[in-house]
Coordinates of C-alpha atoms and ligand atoms in Angstrom, one line a residue:
M1 CA -61.1 172.9 -54.7
S2 CA -60.3 176.5 -55.1
L3 CA -58.3 179.2 -53.4
S4 CA -61.2 180.4 -51.3
T5 CA -61.8 177.0 -49.7
L6 CA -58.4 177.0 -48.0
T7 CA -58.6 178.1 -44.4
W8 CA -55.2 179.5 -43.3
T9 CA -54.4 180.1 -39.7
H10 CA -51.4 181.9 -38.2
R11 CA -50.6 180.8 -34.7
F12 CA -46.9 181.7 -34.9
A13 CA -47.7 185.2 -36.2
G14 CA -49.8 185.6 -33.0
L15 CA -46.5 185.8 -31.0
G16 CA -46.0 189.3 -32.3
P17 CA -43.5 191.3 -34.3
A18 CA -40.5 190.5 -32.1
F19 CA -40.5 187.1 -33.6
F20 CA -40.5 187.7 -37.4
T21 CA -40.7 190.1 -40.3
E22 CA -43.6 190.1 -42.6
L23 CA -42.6 190.2 -46.3
Q24 CA -43.5 188.9 -49.7
P25 CA -41.8 185.9 -51.4
T26 CA -39.6 186.9 -54.4
P27 CA -41.2 185.6 -57.6
L28 CA -39.5 182.6 -59.3
P29 CA -39.2 183.1 -63.1
S30 CA -40.9 180.6 -65.4
P31 CA -41.6 178.0 -62.7
H32 CA -42.2 174.3 -63.5
W33 CA -43.0 171.3 -61.4
V34 CA -40.1 169.1 -60.3
G35 CA -41.8 166.8 -57.8
R36 CA -45.0 166.5 -55.8
S37 CA -46.0 164.3 -52.8
R38 CA -49.4 163.0 -53.3
A39 CA -49.4 161.6 -49.8
M40 CA -48.7 165.1 -48.3
A41 CA -51.2 166.7 -50.6
R42 CA -53.9 164.3 -49.4
E43 CA -53.1 165.1 -45.7
L44 CA -53.5 168.8 -46.4
G45 CA -56.7 168.3 -48.4
L46 CA -55.0 169.6 -51.5
H47 CA -55.4 166.6 -53.7
E48 CA -59.0 167.2 -54.9
D49 CA -59.9 168.4 -58.4
G50 CA -56.4 168.3 -59.6
F51 CA -55.4 171.3 -57.5
M52 CA -51.8 170.1 -57.4
D53 CA -51.8 170.0 -61.2
S54 CA -53.2 173.6 -61.5
D55 CA -51.3 176.6 -62.5
E56 CA -52.6 178.3 -59.3
A57 CA -50.8 175.7 -57.2
L58 CA -47.6 176.0 -59.3
Q59 CA -47.6 179.8 -58.8
A60 CA -48.5 179.7 -55.1
F61 CA -45.8 177.1 -54.3
S62 CA -43.0 178.8 -56.2
G63 CA -43.7 182.1 -54.4
N64 CA -45.3 183.9 -57.3
R65 CA -48.7 184.3 -56.0
V66 CA -49.8 185.0 -52.4
L67 CA -53.2 183.3 -51.9
P68 CA -55.9 185.0 -49.9
G69 CA -55.4 184.1 -46.3
M70 CA -51.7 183.6 -46.5
R71 CA -49.5 185.8 -44.2
P72 CA -45.9 185.4 -45.4
L73 CA -43.2 186.0 -42.8
A74 CA -39.6 185.1 -42.0
S75 CA -38.8 184.3 -38.3
V76 CA -35.7 185.4 -36.4
Y77 CA -33.5 182.9 -34.5
S78 CA -29.9 182.6 -33.5
G79 CA -27.7 179.5 -32.8
H80 CA -24.5 177.7 -32.2
Q81 CA -22.8 176.6 -35.4
F82 CA -20.1 174.0 -35.2
G83 CA -19.8 174.5 -31.5
H84 CA -19.5 178.3 -31.6
W85 CA -22.0 181.0 -30.9
A86 CA -23.0 182.4 -34.3
G87 CA -25.3 185.2 -33.1
Q88 CA -28.4 186.1 -35.1
L89 CA -29.4 183.9 -38.0
G90 CA -33.0 183.5 -38.9
D91 CA -35.0 182.3 -41.9
G92 CA -32.6 183.5 -44.6
R93 CA -34.5 181.9 -47.4
A94 CA -37.5 180.3 -45.8
I95 CA -40.9 182.0 -45.8
L96 CA -43.7 180.8 -43.6
L97 CA -47.1 181.2 -45.4
G98 CA -49.3 180.1 -42.5
E99 CA -51.0 176.9 -41.5
L100 CA -53.5 174.6 -43.1
P101 CA -55.5 172.0 -41.2
G102 CA -53.8 168.5 -41.2
P103 CA -55.0 165.2 -39.9
H104 CA -53.6 165.8 -36.4
G105 CA -53.8 169.6 -36.2
P106 CA -52.6 172.7 -38.1
L107 CA -49.5 172.2 -40.3
E108 CA -47.2 175.1 -41.2
I109 CA -46.5 175.6 -44.8
Q110 CA -43.1 177.1 -45.6
L111 CA -41.4 178.0 -48.9
K112 CA -37.6 177.3 -48.9
G113 CA -35.7 179.3 -51.4
A114 CA -38.3 182.0 -52.0
G115 CA -36.0 185.0 -51.9
L116 CA -34.2 187.4 -49.7
T117 CA -35.3 188.1 -46.1
P118 CA -33.9 190.5 -43.5
Y119 CA -32.1 187.4 -42.2
S120 CA -30.3 186.4 -45.4
R121 CA -27.0 187.8 -44.3
M122 CA -24.5 187.0 -47.1
G123 CA -26.9 184.6 -48.9
D124 CA -29.1 185.2 -51.9
G125 CA -32.3 183.8 -50.4
R126 CA -32.3 181.0 -53.0
A127 CA -31.9 177.2 -53.0
V128 CA -30.5 175.2 -55.9
L129 CA -32.4 172.4 -57.6
R130 CA -29.9 169.7 -56.4
S131 CA -30.4 170.4 -52.7
S132 CA -34.1 171.0 -53.1
I133 CA -34.6 167.6 -54.6
R134 CA -32.5 166.0 -51.8
E135 CA -34.6 167.7 -49.2
F136 CA -37.9 166.8 -50.9
L137 CA -37.0 163.2 -51.3
C138 CA -35.5 162.8 -47.8
S139 CA -38.4 164.4 -46.0
E140 CA -40.9 162.0 -47.5
A141 CA -38.5 159.1 -47.2
M142 CA -37.9 159.7 -43.5
H143 CA -41.7 160.0 -42.9
A144 CA -42.2 156.6 -44.6
L145 CA -39.5 155.1 -42.4
G146 CA -41.5 156.3 -39.4
I147 CA -38.8 158.8 -38.4
P148 CA -40.1 162.2 -37.1
S149 CA -39.4 164.7 -39.8
S150 CA -40.6 167.8 -41.5
R151 CA -42.5 166.8 -44.7
A152 CA -42.4 168.2 -48.2
L153 CA -45.4 168.9 -50.4
C154 CA -43.6 169.8 -53.6
V155 CA -40.6 171.2 -55.4
T156 CA -40.8 173.7 -58.2
G157 CA -37.9 174.6 -60.4
S158 CA -36.9 177.5 -62.6
P159 CA -34.3 178.4 -65.2
A160 CA -33.1 181.3 -63.0
P161 CA -29.4 181.0 -62.4
V162 CA -28.1 180.6 -58.9
Y163 CA -24.4 181.0 -58.2
R164 CA -22.7 178.5 -56.0
E165 CA -19.3 176.8 -56.8
Q166 CA -20.8 176.6 -60.3
V167 CA -23.8 178.2 -61.9
E168 CA -26.9 176.2 -61.0
T169 CA -30.6 176.8 -61.2
A170 CA -33.1 177.9 -58.6
A171 CA -35.8 175.8 -57.0
V172 CA -38.3 176.1 -54.1
V173 CA -39.3 173.3 -51.7
T174 CA -42.6 173.6 -50.0
R175 CA -42.0 172.2 -46.5
V176 CA -44.6 171.2 -44.0
A177 CA -44.4 170.6 -40.2
P178 CA -46.5 171.3 -37.1
S179 CA -43.9 173.9 -36.2
F180 CA -40.5 175.0 -37.5
I181 CA -39.5 176.4 -34.1
R182 CA -35.8 175.5 -33.4
F183 CA -33.6 175.5 -30.3
G184 CA -32.1 178.6 -31.9
H185 CA -35.3 180.5 -31.5
F186 CA -35.0 180.1 -27.7
E187 CA -31.3 181.0 -27.8
H188 CA -32.1 184.1 -29.7
F189 CA -34.3 185.6 -27.0
A190 CA -32.2 184.4 -24.1
H191 CA -28.9 185.8 -25.5
S192 CA -30.5 189.1 -26.4
D193 CA -32.0 189.3 -22.9
Q194 CA -35.6 189.5 -24.2
H195 CA -37.0 187.4 -21.4
A196 CA -40.6 188.3 -21.8
Q197 CA -40.4 187.1 -25.4
L198 CA -38.5 184.0 -24.3
R199 CA -41.3 183.2 -21.9
A200 CA -44.0 183.9 -24.5
L201 CA -42.2 181.5 -26.9
A202 CA -41.9 178.8 -24.3
D203 CA -45.6 179.2 -23.3
F204 CA -46.5 179.0 -27.0
V205 CA -44.6 175.7 -27.5
I206 CA -46.0 174.3 -24.2
D207 CA -49.6 175.3 -25.0
N208 CA -49.6 174.1 -28.6
F209 CA -47.3 171.0 -28.4
Y210 CA -46.5 170.0 -24.9
P211 CA -49.6 170.8 -22.8
V212 CA -48.8 168.1 -20.2
C213 CA -45.8 170.2 -19.1
R214 CA -48.3 172.7 -17.6
D215 CA -50.0 170.1 -15.5
M216 CA -46.9 168.5 -14.0
D217 CA -45.5 169.5 -10.6
G218 CA -42.5 171.8 -10.7
N219 CA -41.3 174.3 -13.2
P220 CA -43.1 173.9 -16.5
Y221 CA -40.1 175.1 -18.5
A222 CA -37.9 172.4 -17.0
A223 CA -40.7 169.9 -17.9
L224 CA -40.5 171.3 -21.4
L225 CA -36.8 170.8 -21.6
E226 CA -37.2 167.2 -20.3
A227 CA -40.0 166.5 -22.9
V228 CA -37.9 167.9 -25.8
S229 CA -34.9 165.8 -24.6
A230 CA -37.1 162.7 -24.6
R231 CA -38.3 163.3 -28.1
T232 CA -34.8 164.2 -29.3
A233 CA -33.5 160.9 -27.8
E234 CA -36.1 158.9 -29.7
T235 CA -35.3 160.7 -33.0
L236 CA -31.6 160.2 -32.5
A237 CA -32.0 156.5 -31.8
Q238 CA -33.9 156.2 -35.0
W239 CA -31.2 158.1 -37.0
Q240 CA -28.5 155.8 -35.6
A241 CA -30.6 152.6 -36.2
V242 CA -31.2 153.4 -39.9
G243 CA -27.7 154.8 -40.5
F244 CA -28.8 158.4 -41.1
C245 CA -26.2 161.2 -40.8
H246 CA -27.7 164.7 -40.6
G247 CA -24.5 166.5 -41.3
V248 CA -25.2 169.9 -39.8
M249 CA -26.5 169.5 -36.3
N250 CA -26.2 173.1 -35.4
T251 CA -28.6 174.3 -32.7
D252 CA -30.5 176.3 -35.3
N253 CA -31.2 173.0 -37.2
M254 CA -32.6 171.3 -34.1
S255 CA -36.4 171.1 -34.0
I256 CA -38.2 171.8 -30.7
L257 CA -40.5 169.0 -31.7
G258 CA -37.7 166.5 -32.1
L259 CA -38.3 166.4 -35.9
T260 CA -35.5 165.9 -38.4
I261 CA -35.3 169.3 -40.2
D262 CA -33.0 171.3 -42.5
Y263 CA -31.8 168.6 -44.8
G264 CA -28.4 169.6 -46.2
P265 CA -25.4 167.4 -46.6
F266 CA -27.2 164.4 -45.0
Q267 CA -26.3 160.8 -45.9
F268 CA -27.5 157.3 -45.3
L269 CA -24.5 155.1 -44.7
D270 CA -23.4 152.8 -47.4
A271 CA -20.5 150.8 -46.1
F272 CA -20.7 150.8 -42.3
D273 CA -18.2 153.3 -40.8
P274 CA -19.0 154.5 -37.4
G275 CA -16.8 157.6 -37.8
H276 CA -18.3 158.5 -41.2
I277 CA -18.5 162.3 -41.9
C278 CA -21.1 163.1 -44.6
N279 CA -20.5 166.8 -44.7
H280 CA -17.5 167.8 -46.8
S281 CA -17.4 171.1 -45.0
D282 CA -17.2 169.4 -41.5
T283 CA -13.4 169.0 -41.5
G284 CA -13.2 168.2 -37.8
G285 CA -15.8 165.5 -38.0
R286 CA -17.9 167.2 -35.3
Y287 CA -21.1 165.8 -36.8
A288 CA -19.7 162.3 -37.6
Y289 CA -22.3 159.5 -37.5
N290 CA -21.2 158.1 -34.1
R291 CA -21.0 161.5 -32.5
Q292 CA -24.6 162.5 -33.3
P293 CA -26.2 161.3 -30.0
N294 CA -23.6 163.3 -28.0
I295 CA -24.0 166.3 -30.2
A296 CA -27.8 166.2 -29.7
Y297 CA -27.1 166.3 -25.9
W298 CA -24.7 169.3 -26.4
N299 CA -27.5 171.0 -28.3
L300 CA -30.0 170.2 -25.6
F301 CA -27.6 171.7 -23.1
A302 CA -27.6 174.9 -25.1
L303 CA -31.4 174.8 -25.1
G304 CA -31.3 174.3 -21.3
Q305 CA -29.0 177.3 -20.9
A306 CA -31.4 179.4 -23.0
L307 CA -34.3 178.4 -20.8
L308 CA -32.5 179.2 -17.5
P309 CA -34.1 182.6 -17.1
L310 CA -37.4 180.9 -16.9
M311 CA -36.3 178.5 -14.2
D312 CA -36.0 178.9 -10.4
D313 CA -32.6 177.3 -10.2
P314 CA -30.0 176.0 -12.8
Q315 CA -30.3 172.6 -11.1
Q316 CA -33.7 172.2 -12.6
A317 CA -32.2 172.3 -16.1
L318 CA -29.5 169.8 -15.2
E319 CA -32.1 167.5 -13.8
A320 CA -34.3 167.8 -16.9
L321 CA -31.3 167.0 -19.1
E322 CA -30.2 164.0 -17.1
P323 CA -32.7 161.4 -18.5
Y324 CA -31.4 161.8 -22.0
K325 CA -28.2 160.0 -21.0
T326 CA -30.2 156.8 -20.3
L327 CA -33.2 157.3 -22.6
M328 CA -31.1 157.6 -25.8
P329 CA -29.0 154.4 -25.3
A330 CA -32.1 152.5 -24.2
A331 CA -34.1 153.7 -27.2
L332 CA -31.2 152.8 -29.5
Q333 CA -30.8 149.3 -27.9
R334 CA -34.5 148.7 -28.3
R335 CA -34.3 149.6 -32.0
M336 CA -31.1 147.6 -32.6
G337 CA -32.7 144.7 -30.9
A338 CA -35.7 145.0 -33.2
K339 CA -33.4 145.0 -36.2
L340 CA -31.9 141.8 -34.9
G341 CA -35.4 140.2 -34.5
L342 CA -35.5 140.5 -30.7
S343 CA -38.8 141.2 -29.0
D344 CA -37.3 142.5 -25.8
V345 CA -34.1 143.9 -24.4
Q346 CA -31.9 141.6 -22.3
D347 CA -28.6 142.0 -20.5
G348 CA -26.2 140.7 -23.1
D349 CA -27.9 142.5 -26.1
A350 CA -25.7 145.6 -26.0
V351 CA -22.5 143.5 -26.3
L352 CA -24.1 141.3 -29.0
T353 CA -24.9 144.5 -31.0
E354 CA -21.6 146.1 -30.3
D355 CA -19.7 143.0 -31.4
L356 CA -21.7 143.0 -34.6
M357 CA -21.0 146.6 -35.3
K358 CA -17.3 146.1 -34.8
L359 CA -17.3 143.3 -37.4
M360 CA -19.4 145.4 -39.8
A361 CA -17.0 148.3 -39.4
R362 CA -13.9 146.2 -39.8
D363 CA -15.2 144.7 -43.1
A364 CA -17.0 147.9 -44.3
V365 CA -20.3 145.9 -44.6
D366 CA -23.1 147.7 -46.4
F367 CA -25.4 148.8 -43.6
T368 CA -28.8 148.6 -45.3
I369 CA -28.1 145.4 -47.3
F370 CA -26.8 143.7 -44.2
W371 CA -30.0 144.2 -42.2
R372 CA -32.3 143.4 -45.1
R373 CA -30.5 140.1 -45.8
L374 CA -30.5 139.2 -42.1
S375 CA -34.3 139.8 -42.1
H376 CA -34.7 137.6 -45.1
A377 CA -32.5 134.9 -43.5
V378 CA -35.2 134.6 -40.8
A379 CA -38.3 135.3 -42.9
D380 CA -37.5 133.1 -45.9
V381 CA -36.7 130.0 -43.9
S382 CA -40.3 129.8 -42.9
V383 CA -41.7 129.9 -46.4
S384 CA -39.1 127.6 -48.0
P385 CA -40.4 124.1 -49.0
A386 CA -37.9 122.5 -46.7
A387 CA -39.3 124.3 -43.8
A388 CA -42.9 123.5 -44.7
S389 CA -42.3 119.8 -45.0
A390 CA -40.0 119.5 -42.1
P391 CA -41.3 121.5 -39.2
A392 CA -38.1 120.9 -37.2
V393 CA -36.3 123.3 -39.5
R394 CA -38.5 126.0 -38.2
A395 CA -36.7 125.8 -34.9
E396 CA -33.4 126.0 -36.6
P397 CA -33.8 129.2 -38.6
V398 CA -31.4 130.8 -41.0
E399 CA -29.0 128.0 -41.8
A400 CA -29.0 128.2 -45.6
P401 CA -30.2 131.8 -46.2
L402 CA -27.5 133.1 -43.8
H403 CA -25.0 132.6 -46.6
A404 CA -26.1 135.8 -48.2
V405 CA -25.4 137.6 -45.0
R406 CA -22.1 135.8 -44.5
D407 CA -21.0 136.8 -48.0
L408 CA -21.0 140.4 -46.9
F409 CA -18.0 139.8 -44.6
L410 CA -14.4 139.3 -45.4
Q411 CA -13.7 137.6 -42.1
R412 CA -16.4 135.0 -42.3
E413 CA -15.4 132.9 -39.4
A414 CA -15.7 135.9 -37.1
F415 CA -19.2 136.4 -38.5
D416 CA -20.1 132.8 -38.0
A417 CA -19.1 132.9 -34.4
W418 CA -21.3 136.0 -33.9
A419 CA -24.2 134.4 -35.8
V420 CA -24.1 131.4 -33.4
R421 CA -24.6 133.8 -30.5
W422 CA -27.3 135.7 -32.3
R423 CA -29.2 132.5 -33.2
Q424 CA -29.0 131.2 -29.6
R425 CA -30.5 134.5 -28.4
L426 CA -33.2 134.5 -31.1
L427 CA -34.2 130.9 -30.4
A428 CA -34.3 131.4 -26.7
Q429 CA -37.2 133.8 -27.1
P430 CA -40.4 132.2 -25.6
G431 CA -42.6 130.9 -28.4
F432 CA -40.1 132.0 -31.1
D433 CA -41.8 132.0 -34.5
A434 CA -39.5 132.5 -37.5
A435 CA -42.2 133.6 -39.9
A436 CA -43.6 136.3 -37.5
T437 CA -40.1 137.4 -36.5
G438 CA -38.9 137.6 -40.1
A439 CA -42.0 139.5 -41.1
R440 CA -41.4 142.0 -38.3
M441 CA -37.7 142.4 -39.3
L442 CA -38.7 143.1 -42.8
R443 CA -40.9 145.9 -41.5
T444 CA -38.1 147.2 -39.4
N445 CA -35.1 147.0 -41.8
P446 CA -35.8 149.0 -45.0
Q447 CA -35.0 147.6 -48.4
V448 CA -34.3 151.1 -49.8
V449 CA -33.0 154.3 -48.3
L450 CA -32.1 157.5 -50.1
R451 CA -28.4 156.7 -50.7
N452 CA -26.4 159.6 -52.1
H453 CA -25.9 158.0 -55.5
L454 CA -29.7 157.4 -55.9
G455 CA -30.4 161.1 -55.2
E456 CA -27.6 162.0 -57.6
L457 CA -29.0 160.0 -60.5
A458 CA -32.5 161.6 -59.9
I459 CA -30.8 165.1 -59.8
R460 CA -28.8 164.5 -63.0
A461 CA -32.0 163.5 -64.9
A462 CA -34.0 166.4 -63.5
R463 CA -31.3 168.8 -64.6
E464 CA -31.9 167.5 -68.1
G465 CA -35.7 168.0 -67.7
D466 CA -36.5 164.3 -67.1
F467 CA -38.4 164.0 -63.8
A468 CA -39.4 160.4 -64.2
P469 CA -36.4 158.9 -62.3
L470 CA -37.1 161.2 -59.4
A471 CA -40.8 160.2 -59.4
R472 CA -39.8 156.5 -59.5
L473 CA -37.3 156.9 -56.6
Q474 CA -39.9 158.9 -54.6
N475 CA -42.5 156.2 -55.1
V476 CA -40.1 153.5 -53.9
L477 CA -38.9 155.6 -50.9
E478 CA -42.5 156.0 -49.9
Q479 CA -42.7 152.2 -49.5
P480 CA -39.2 151.4 -48.1
F481 CA -40.1 148.1 -46.6
E482 CA -41.8 146.6 -49.6
A483 CA -40.1 144.4 -52.2
L484 CA -40.9 146.2 -55.4
P485 CA -40.4 144.2 -58.5
G486 CA -38.7 146.1 -61.3
H487 CA -37.0 148.4 -58.8
E488 CA -34.3 146.1 -57.4
D489 CA -31.6 148.4 -58.7
L490 CA -32.6 150.9 -56.1
A491 CA -31.8 148.4 -53.3
D492 CA -28.5 147.4 -54.7
F493 CA -24.9 148.2 -53.6
P494 CA -23.7 151.7 -54.4
P495 CA -21.5 152.0 -57.5
D496 CA -17.8 152.9 -57.0
W497 CA -18.4 156.5 -58.1
A498 CA -20.7 157.0 -55.1
R499 CA -17.6 157.3 -53.0
Q500 CA -16.6 160.4 -55.0
I501 CA -19.8 162.3 -54.3
E502 CA -19.0 165.3 -52.1
I503 CA -21.8 166.9 -50.4
S504 CA -21.1 170.2 -48.6
C505 CA -23.0 172.9 -46.9
S506 CA -23.4 174.6 -50.3
S507 CA -27.0 174.4 -51.2
Ligands
LIG601 P1 -28.3 175.9 -42.7 O1 -27.2 175.4 -41.7 O2 -28.1 175.5 -44.1 O3 -29.6 175.4 -42.2 O4 -28.3 177.5 -42.7 C1 -27.8 178.3 -41.8 C2 -28.3 179.7 -41.9 O5 -27.9 180.3 -43.2 C3 -29.8 179.9 -41.8 O6 -30.1 181.1 -41.2 C4 -30.2 179.9 -43.3 O7 -31.4 180.6 -43.5 C5 -29.1 180.7 -43.9 N1 -28.9 180.5 -45.3 C6 -28.3 179.4 -45.9 N2 -28.3 179.5 -47.2 C7 -28.8 180.7 -47.5 C8 -29.0 181.4 -48.7 N3 -28.7 180.9 -49.9 N4 -29.6 182.6 -48.6 C9 -29.9 183.2 -47.5 N5 -29.7 182.6 -46.3 C10 -29.2 181.3 -46.3
LIG602 MG1 -30.8 175.7 -41.0

């Protein structure tokens, strides 16, 4: 493996100079490795011959060496931030290097934190170690959870100072996605009346990522809006089902491919609180956990407005957006049902789920631990000696192991009453099989998610030059459904100090 064997392509650059500025990354002084994703390297064919251990890779992925075939650029976009039109934004600290072939097509490789661009505005073009580690870990964790997301190949760090609330140090994340095009790219060309560019961008996205939109009857751009809405609905359902809060759902942070992108003040819920606000800067709670699906719709509406110049009639946009209102709740109910061990969706399921969520909210039950224990309550009964010797027990799952779930509630009788309803629903499934259902639940409800305090501990160690805790956490997050002996601490309740962690937009 050497430089010359990499074949870089540049589809986005083919759109022309209205879409970006070509520039060089700013070198990062004395770079060192912070983290690498072997899984991502393998998908890009970068794992052979120790390439990801080479100085060449270290220099390339910290922005110090532009490899032959790379064509670095920063793209221009605009967007709505916290509900207000923010005008031109753009890649203020991200630099696209080009694409490398991936298993399902070309993948864009982007350096985040690689220096100033024409779109840096007041920023310094840099990213700090703390937020770079969080983005790196979460990208790979989300992928392992099966949630559409940009990926991360590696993080490099440097002693170079970066000034935020305190002096911190610089880092660069190498991000990977089929495309980093955002809703904000479309808004940019619509709001600046560059309709030829708007059309070119929409055609680019359709041709490369949504080719079926071309073949359908009617306006292809309305079809694109509907397809983006459908993907966004699925992603949002997955966020809600796993307890993920994005934190900054501005339209410039919304992927046209429905990917989770731009990891900032995100958080996985600890104690369940539907109104949880993870971003310390979000004083109004616009991006609270339970508002995310509606905010996604608001953002899709902004995308629809941006696409209006390409439609024959505004009604087409409204019709394209309409399905989101039923797709999102349906996708969410399907996923919540799967978390409960249900193999299909029936009429009473929404109420059953809502009643549970109310109990969990009232008692601030730990979100991840609840679902994992519930899964075990079904799975373990089928492997217990009692179950094996007395087959009748199989039909009566979850009597004894449910204690561990019950213990999570303060108002246990209320939980018991709910559990009776749940058990009835579970057992009424034709051919119910506790072992198979439990195994499915254990593959649906993760054992470990990237809780704030886990990231924080990895960051503290990395600041001291110890990257082993980060690597251990990364390894566990890459297998979130597995019980990993020796790593039980990563699946435990958060410590009290976790509540004091404040994550803001500062990154
Ligand atoms: P975000 O909401 O964090 O995704 O960023 C919003 C906008 O601010 C984007 O255009 C970013 O590129 C830009 N930005 C954020 N931080 C910096 C920075 N340190 N330097 C330059 N631009 C930045
Ligand atoms: Mg952003």
